[in-house]
Amino acid sequence: MKIKNDKLKVYEFLYNRVSFSEEELEEYAHLKRMNVLESVFNTYLKKIDHSKIEIYWHLTLPIDNKKETIEAMIVTSTTVHLFKILDLTGLHTINPFNILLKNNLPVLDLNLGDAYYNVIKDTKIEQDGFKKPIFLNYVVLDESFSLIGQSNYPFLTPRTLSSYLKRIENTSQSKKHNALF
């Protein structure tokens, strides 16, 4: 079941009770948009059997003195799948430095994927010698999104997301082996 972001809950509670700065209004609008995208993503998750997987929402990771969010994580008996949901539309390219661009302007440093991987691996997976492979996926749910170039991590779109989640479901074994935390 999808869980609403705690920060969004606070904004919703405070809205019309206190004045927000321009920056806070932008963040609130972004959180509302992400909530919609997460709800769409959740509709894809509802199509798979949850009896052999664990789903976690809103993992906050310390990356380069900032907090980055992984919107969803699926843990199976053998693997961990991270899902970074992106609010992107239109044509994008990846430059030789692994930076996602739109109209030649930087949108996302795809090298952060390595940092996400390392934080999860170091803090969650390898404690007490427990090891599972970790797969990071960028999820873009807008049909107009297109990509030129290669990334180290897959970009899942509405055309590919269902089949990817179905593969996770099909390769899951038993929920009792999924314990991560």
Tab-separated table of N, CA, C and O in Angstrom, residues 24-96:
chain	number	residue	atom	x	y	z
A	24	GLU	N	8.815	27.452	-0.479
A	24	GLU	CA	7.963	26.442	0.146
A	24	GLU	C	6.778	26.098	-0.742
A	24	GLU	O	6.381	24.930	-0.836
A	25	LEU	N	6.217	27.088	-1.418
A	25	LEU	CA	5.124	26.817	-2.350
A	25	LEU	C	5.573	25.928	-3.501
A	25	LEU	O	4.838	25.026	-3.928
A	26	GLU	N	6.781	26.176	-3.995
A	26	GLU	CA	7.329	25.335	-5.068
A	26	GLU	C	7.544	23.910	-4.576
A	26	GLU	O	7.240	22.945	-5.281
A	27	GLU	N	8.079	23.780	-3.364
A	27	GLU	CA	8.303	22.441	-2.815
A	27	GLU	C	6.969	21.721	-2.600
A	27	GLU	O	6.840	20.535	-2.900
A	28	TYR	N	5.973	22.425	-2.101
A	28	TYR	CA	4.651	21.848	-1.891
A	28	TYR	C	4.055	21.374	-3.219
A	28	TYR	O	3.543	20.242	-3.314
A	29	ALA	N	4.166	22.189	-4.252
A	29	ALA	CA	3.654	21.808	-5.574
A	29	ALA	C	4.397	20.575	-6.091
A	29	ALA	O	3.781	19.658	-6.657
A	30	HIS	N	5.704	20.534	-5.890
A	30	HIS	CA	6.494	19.383	-6.327
A	30	HIS	C	6.064	18.112	-5.570
A	30	HIS	O	5.897	17.048	-6.174
A	31	LEU	N	5.883	18.231	-4.261
A	31	LEU	CA	5.469	17.074	-3.469
A	31	LEU	C	4.085	16.575	-3.886
A	31	LEU	O	3.846	15.358	-3.928
A	32	LYS	N	3.179	17.493	-4.216
A	32	LYS	CA	1.849	17.075	-4.691
A	32	LYS	C	1.967	16.346	-6.021
A	32	LYS	O	1.307	15.323	-6.238
A	33	ARG	N	2.808	16.867	-6.919
A	33	ARG	CA	3.009	16.214	-8.229
A	33	ARG	C	3.634	14.826	-8.036
A	33	ARG	O	3.220	13.855	-8.665
A	34	MET	N	4.601	14.724	-7.144
A	34	MET	CA	5.232	13.431	-6.897
A	34	MET	C	4.232	12.449	-6.288
A	34	MET	O	4.263	11.253	-6.610
A	35	ASN	N	3.331	12.924	-5.453
A	35	ASN	CA	2.306	12.065	-4.877
A	35	ASN	C	1.416	11.469	-5.974
A	35	ASN	O	1.057	10.289	-5.924
A	36	VAL	N	1.091	12.289	-6.968
A	36	VAL	CA	0.297	11.795	-8.099
A	36	VAL	C	1.081	10.724	-8.854
A	36	VAL	O	0.543	9.649	-9.176
A	37	LEU	N	2.360	10.994	-9.134
A	37	LEU	CA	3.185	10.020	-9.858
A	37	LEU	C	3.352	8.730	-9.050
A	37	LEU	O	3.312	7.632	-9.611
A	38	GLU	N	3.534	8.856	-7.745
A	38	GLU	CA	3.642	7.673	-6.900
A	38	GLU	C	2.340	6.871	-6.916
A	38	GLU	O	2.366	5.634	-6.895
A	39	SER	N	1.218	7.558	-6.960
A	39	SER	CA	-0.075	6.863	-7.034
A	39	SER	C	-0.201	6.100	-8.346
A	39	SER	O	-0.714	4.971	-8.368
A	40	VAL	N	0.274	6.686	-9.424
A	40	VAL	CA	0.272	5.989	-10.724
A	40	VAL	C	1.184	4.765	-10.643
A	40	VAL	O	0.818	3.666	-11.074
A	41	PHE	N	2.372	4.960	-10.088
A	41	PHE	CA	3.304	3.840	-9.910
A	41	PHE	C	2.652	2.739	-9.068
A	41	PHE	O	2.778	1.547	-9.369
A	42	ASN	N	1.939	3.134	-8.035
A	42	ASN	CA	1.270	2.178	-7.166
A	42	ASN	C	0.224	1.360	-7.929
A	42	ASN	O	0.012	0.183	-7.610
A	43	THR	N	-0.422	1.951	-8.929
A	43	THR	CA	-1.388	1.171	-9.722
A	43	THR	C	-0.685	0.029	-10.454
A	43	THR	O	-1.270	-1.041	-10.631
A	44	TYR	N	0.554	0.253	-10.875
A	44	TYR	CA	1.337	-0.826	-11.492
A	44	TYR	C	1.683	-1.885	-10.450
A	44	TYR	O	1.634	-3.082	-10.733
A	45	LEU	N	2.041	-1.432	-9.242
A	45	LEU	CA	2.380	-2.386	-8.178
A	45	LEU	C	1.193	-3.253	-7.794
A	45	LEU	O	1.363	-4.421	-7.432
A	46	LYS	N	-0.002	-2.701	-7.856
A	46	LYS	CA	-1.200	-3.459	-7.474
A	46	LYS	C	-1.459	-4.639	-8.414
A	46	LYS	O	-2.194	-5.557	-8.055
A	47	LYS	N	-0.845	-4.623	-9.586
A	47	LYS	CA	-1.067	-5.689	-10.565
A	47	LYS	C	-0.206	-6.916	-10.310
A	47	LYS	O	-0.353	-7.923	-11.001
A	48	ILE	N	0.710	-6.829	-9.333
A	48	ILE	CA	1.550	-7.986	-9.044
A	48	ILE	C	1.210	-8.538	-7.661
A	48	ILE	O	0.651	-7.852	-6.817
A	49	ASP	N	1.562	-9.799	-7.452
A	49	ASP	CA	1.311	-10.490	-6.193
A	49	ASP	C	2.311	-10.008	-5.143
A	49	ASP	O	3.521	-10.085	-5.350
A	50	HIS	N	1.817	-9.515	-4.023
A	50	HIS	CA	2.676	-8.982	-2.959
A	50	HIS	C	3.018	-10.023	-1.898
A	50	HIS	O	3.708	-9.701	-0.933
A	51	SER	N	2.563	-11.235	-2.077
A	51	SER	CA	2.752	-12.238	-1.031
A	51	SER	C	4.213	-12.637	-0.845
A	51	SER	O	4.582	-13.141	0.211
A	52	LYS	N	5.057	-12.394	-1.840
A	52	LYS	CA	6.460	-12.804	-1.735
A	52	LYS	C	7.427	-11.623	-1.807
A	52	LYS	O	8.623	-11.818	-2.001
A	53	ILE	N	6.909	-10.413	-1.663
A	53	ILE	CA	7.770	-9.233	-1.714
A	53	ILE	C	7.410	-8.270	-0.585
A	53	ILE	O	6.322	-8.353	-0.019
A	54	GLU	N	8.352	-7.411	-0.266
A	54	GLU	CA	8.111	-6.316	0.679
A	54	GLU	C	8.288	-5.019	-0.097
A	54	GLU	O	9.225	-4.890	-0.888
A	55	ILE	N	7.408	-4.050	0.140
A	55	ILE	CA	7.500	-2.751	-0.525
A	55	ILE	C	7.663	-1.681	0.544
A	55	ILE	O	6.895	-1.633	1.505
A	56	TYR	N	8.679	-0.855	0.371
A	56	TYR	CA	8.948	0.258	1.278
A	56	TYR	C	8.849	1.552	0.474
A	56	TYR	O	9.292	1.611	-0.675
A	57	TRP	N	8.298	2.589	1.098
A	57	TRP	CA	8.130	3.884	0.439
A	57	TRP	C	9.002	4.940	1.113
A	57	TRP	O	9.187	4.918	2.327
A	58	HIS	N	9.498	5.869	0.319
A	58	HIS	CA	10.173	7.092	0.768
A	58	HIS	C	11.411	6.842	1.618
A	58	HIS	O	11.467	7.233	2.779
A	59	LEU	N	12.378	6.198	1.039
A	59	LEU	CA	13.651	6.019	1.726
A	59	LEU	C	14.453	7.303	1.582
A	59	LEU	O	14.670	7.790	0.470
A	60	THR	N	14.884	7.859	2.677
A	60	THR	CA	15.709	9.062	2.652
A	60	THR	C	17.149	8.639	2.850
A	60	THR	O	17.483	7.993	3.846
A	61	LEU	N	17.993	9.013	1.880
A	61	LEU	CA	19.394	8.603	1.906
A	61	LEU	C	20.297	9.821	2.036
A	61	LEU	O	20.098	10.818	1.331
A	62	PRO	N	21.315	9.758	2.896
A	62	PRO	CA	22.278	10.859	2.986
A	62	PRO	C	23.293	10.756	1.851
A	62	PRO	O	24.106	9.850	1.804
A	63	ILE	N	23.220	11.699	0.910
A	63	ILE	CA	24.111	11.716	-0.246
A	63	ILE	C	24.780	13.092	-0.313
A	63	ILE	O	24.094	14.104	-0.474
A	64	ASP	N	26.101	13.128	-0.197
A	64	ASP	CA	26.850	14.380	-0.316
A	64	ASP	C	26.256	15.504	0.534
A	64	ASP	O	25.966	16.593	0.049
A	65	ASN	N	26.056	15.242	1.803
A	65	ASN	CA	25.519	16.226	2.756
A	65	ASN	C	24.121	16.731	2.409
A	65	ASN	O	23.716	17.801	2.857
A	66	LYS	N	23.394	15.984	1.589
A	66	LYS	CA	22.002	16.303	1.272
A	66	LYS	C	21.180	15.052	1.521
A	66	LYS	O	21.712	13.958	1.651
A	67	LYS	N	19.884	15.241	1.570
A	67	LYS	CA	18.987	14.099	1.703
A	67	LYS	C	18.328	13.854	0.357
A	67	LYS	O	17.680	14.732	-0.188
A	68	GLU	N	18.512	12.664	-0.153
A	68	GLU	CA	17.893	12.242	-1.412
A	68	GLU	C	16.838	11.200	-1.093
A	68	GLU	O	16.992	10.410	-0.154
A	69	THR	N	15.777	11.190	-1.884
A	69	THR	CA	14.692	10.244	-1.653
A	69	THR	C	14.610	9.220	-2.769
A	69	THR	O	14.640	9.565	-3.944
A	70	ILE	N	14.507	7.972	-2.368
A	70	ILE	CA	14.142	6.884	-3.278
A	70	ILE	C	12.665	6.644	-2.996
A	70	ILE	O	12.287	6.338	-1.856
A	71	GLU	N	11.833	6.803	-4.014
A	71	GLU	CA	10.390	6.761	-3.776
A	71	GLU	C	9.894	5.381	-3.354
A	71	GLU	O	8.990	5.275	-2.531
A	72	ALA	N	10.470	4.322	-3.911
A	72	ALA	CA	9.997	2.977	-3.561
A	72	ALA	C	11.138	1.979	-3.623
A	72	ALA	O	12.091	2.151	-4.394
A	73	MET	N	11.025	0.956	-2.789
A	73	MET	CA	11.998	-0.131	-2.797
A	73	MET	C	11.215	-1.430	-2.662
A	73	MET	O	10.333	-1.550	-1.800
A	74	ILE	N	11.534	-2.383	-3.532
A	74	ILE	CA	10.946	-3.723	-3.450
A	74	ILE	C	12.058	-4.678	-3.040
A	74	ILE	O	13.123	-4.707	-3.663
A	75	VAL	N	11.780	-5.458	-2.002
A	75	VAL	CA	12.738	-6.441	-1.517
A	75	VAL	C	12.134	-7.824	-1.731
A	75	VAL	O	10.996	-8.079	-1.332
A	76	THR	N	12.906	-8.673	-2.389
A	76	THR	CA	12.497	-10.064	-2.579
A	76	THR	C	13.454	-10.942	-1.786
A	76	THR	O	14.374	-10.445	-1.138
A	77	SER	N	13.281	-12.218	-1.888
A	77	SER	CA	14.166	-13.141	-1.178
A	77	SER	C	15.588	-13.090	-1.716
A	77	SER	O	16.527	-13.457	-1.009
A	78	THR	N	15.763	-12.615	-2.942
A	78	THR	CA	17.096	-12.639	-3.547
A	78	THR	C	17.608	-11.279	-4.017
A	78	THR	O	18.794	-11.151	-4.301
A	79	THR	N	16.747	-10.272	-4.116
A	79	THR	CA	17.165	-8.993	-4.695
A	79	THR	C	16.517	-7.802	-3.994
A	79	THR	O	15.520	-7.939	-3.296
A	80	VAL	N	17.103	-6.626	-4.252
A	80	VAL	CA	16.546	-5.351	-3.814
A	80	VAL	C	16.411	-4.479	-5.055
A	80	VAL	O	17.369	-4.340	-5.823
A	81	HIS	N	15.238	-3.896	-5.255
A	81	HIS	CA	14.976	-3.042	-6.414
A	81	HIS	C	14.600	-1.649	-5.915
A	81	HIS	O	13.621	-1.491	-5.191
A	82	LEU	N	15.389	-0.650	-6.309
A	82	LEU	CA	15.127	0.741	-5.952
A	82	LEU	C	14.446	1.426	-7.122
A	82	LEU	O	14.844	1.229	-8.280
A	83	PHE	N	13.449	2.253	-6.839
A	83	PHE	CA	12.717	2.969	-7.871
A	83	PHE	C	12.745	4.461	-7.571
A	83	PHE	O	12.160	4.913	-6.586
A	84	LYS	N	13.449	5.196	-8.411
A	84	LYS	CA	13.515	6.661	-8.324
A	84	LYS	C	12.547	7.196	-9.369
A	84	LYS	O	12.771	7.061	-10.573
A	85	ILE	N	11.428	7.764	-8.912
A	85	ILE	CA	10.402	8.259	-9.828
A	85	ILE	C	10.754	9.683	-10.222
A	85	ILE	O	11.003	10.538	-9.368
A	86	LEU	N	10.790	9.921	-11.528
A	86	LEU	CA	11.179	11.232	-12.055
A	86	LEU	C	10.001	11.889	-12.759
A	86	LEU	O	9.250	11.230	-13.483
A	87	ASP	N	9.870	13.178	-12.574
A	87	ASP	CA	8.814	13.966	-13.213
A	87	ASP	C	9.405	14.607	-14.466
A	87	ASP	O	9.824	15.758	-14.445
A	88	LEU	N	9.466	13.830	-15.553
A	88	LEU	CA	10.099	14.277	-16.792
A	88	LEU	C	9.146	14.135	-17.965
A	88	LEU	O	8.357	13.189	-18.019
A	89	THR	N	9.261	15.070	-18.911
A	89	THR	CA	8.492	15.004	-20.157
A	89	THR	C	9.412	15.365	-21.311
A	89	THR	O	10.415	16.052	-21.122
A	90	GLY	N	9.064	14.897	-22.496
A	90	GLY	CA	9.782	15.300	-23.699
A	90	GLY	C	11.099	14.568	-23.908
A	90	GLY	O	11.435	13.607	-23.222
A	91	LEU	N	11.852	15.086	-24.877
A	91	LEU	CA	13.117	14.481	-25.307
A	91	LEU	C	14.244	14.841	-24.347
A	91	LEU	O	14.439	16.010	-24.018
A	92	HIS	N	14.989	13.838	-23.937
A	92	HIS	CA	16.157	14.007	-23.073
A	92	HIS	C	17.336	13.271	-23.697
A	92	HIS	O	17.158	12.314	-24.449
A	93	THR	N	18.527	13.726	-23.357
A	93	THR	CA	19.753	13.069	-23.812
A	93	THR	C	20.649	12.828	-22.598
A	93	THR	O	20.468	13.431	-21.544
A	94	ILE	N	21.612	11.943	-22.782
A	94	ILE	CA	22.611	11.689	-21.748
A	94	ILE	C	23.960	12.061	-22.340
A	94	ILE	O	24.337	11.573	-23.407
A	95	ASN	N	24.678	12.951	-21.655
A	95	ASN	CA	25.978	13.373	-22.179
A	95	ASN	C	27.061	12.377	-21.762
A	95	ASN	O	26.810	11.449	-20.990
A	96	PRO	N	28.293	12.550	-22.269
A	96	PRO	CA	29.367	11.593	-21.941
A	96	PRO	C	29.718	11.529	-20.450
A	96	PRO	O	30.370	10.592	-20.006
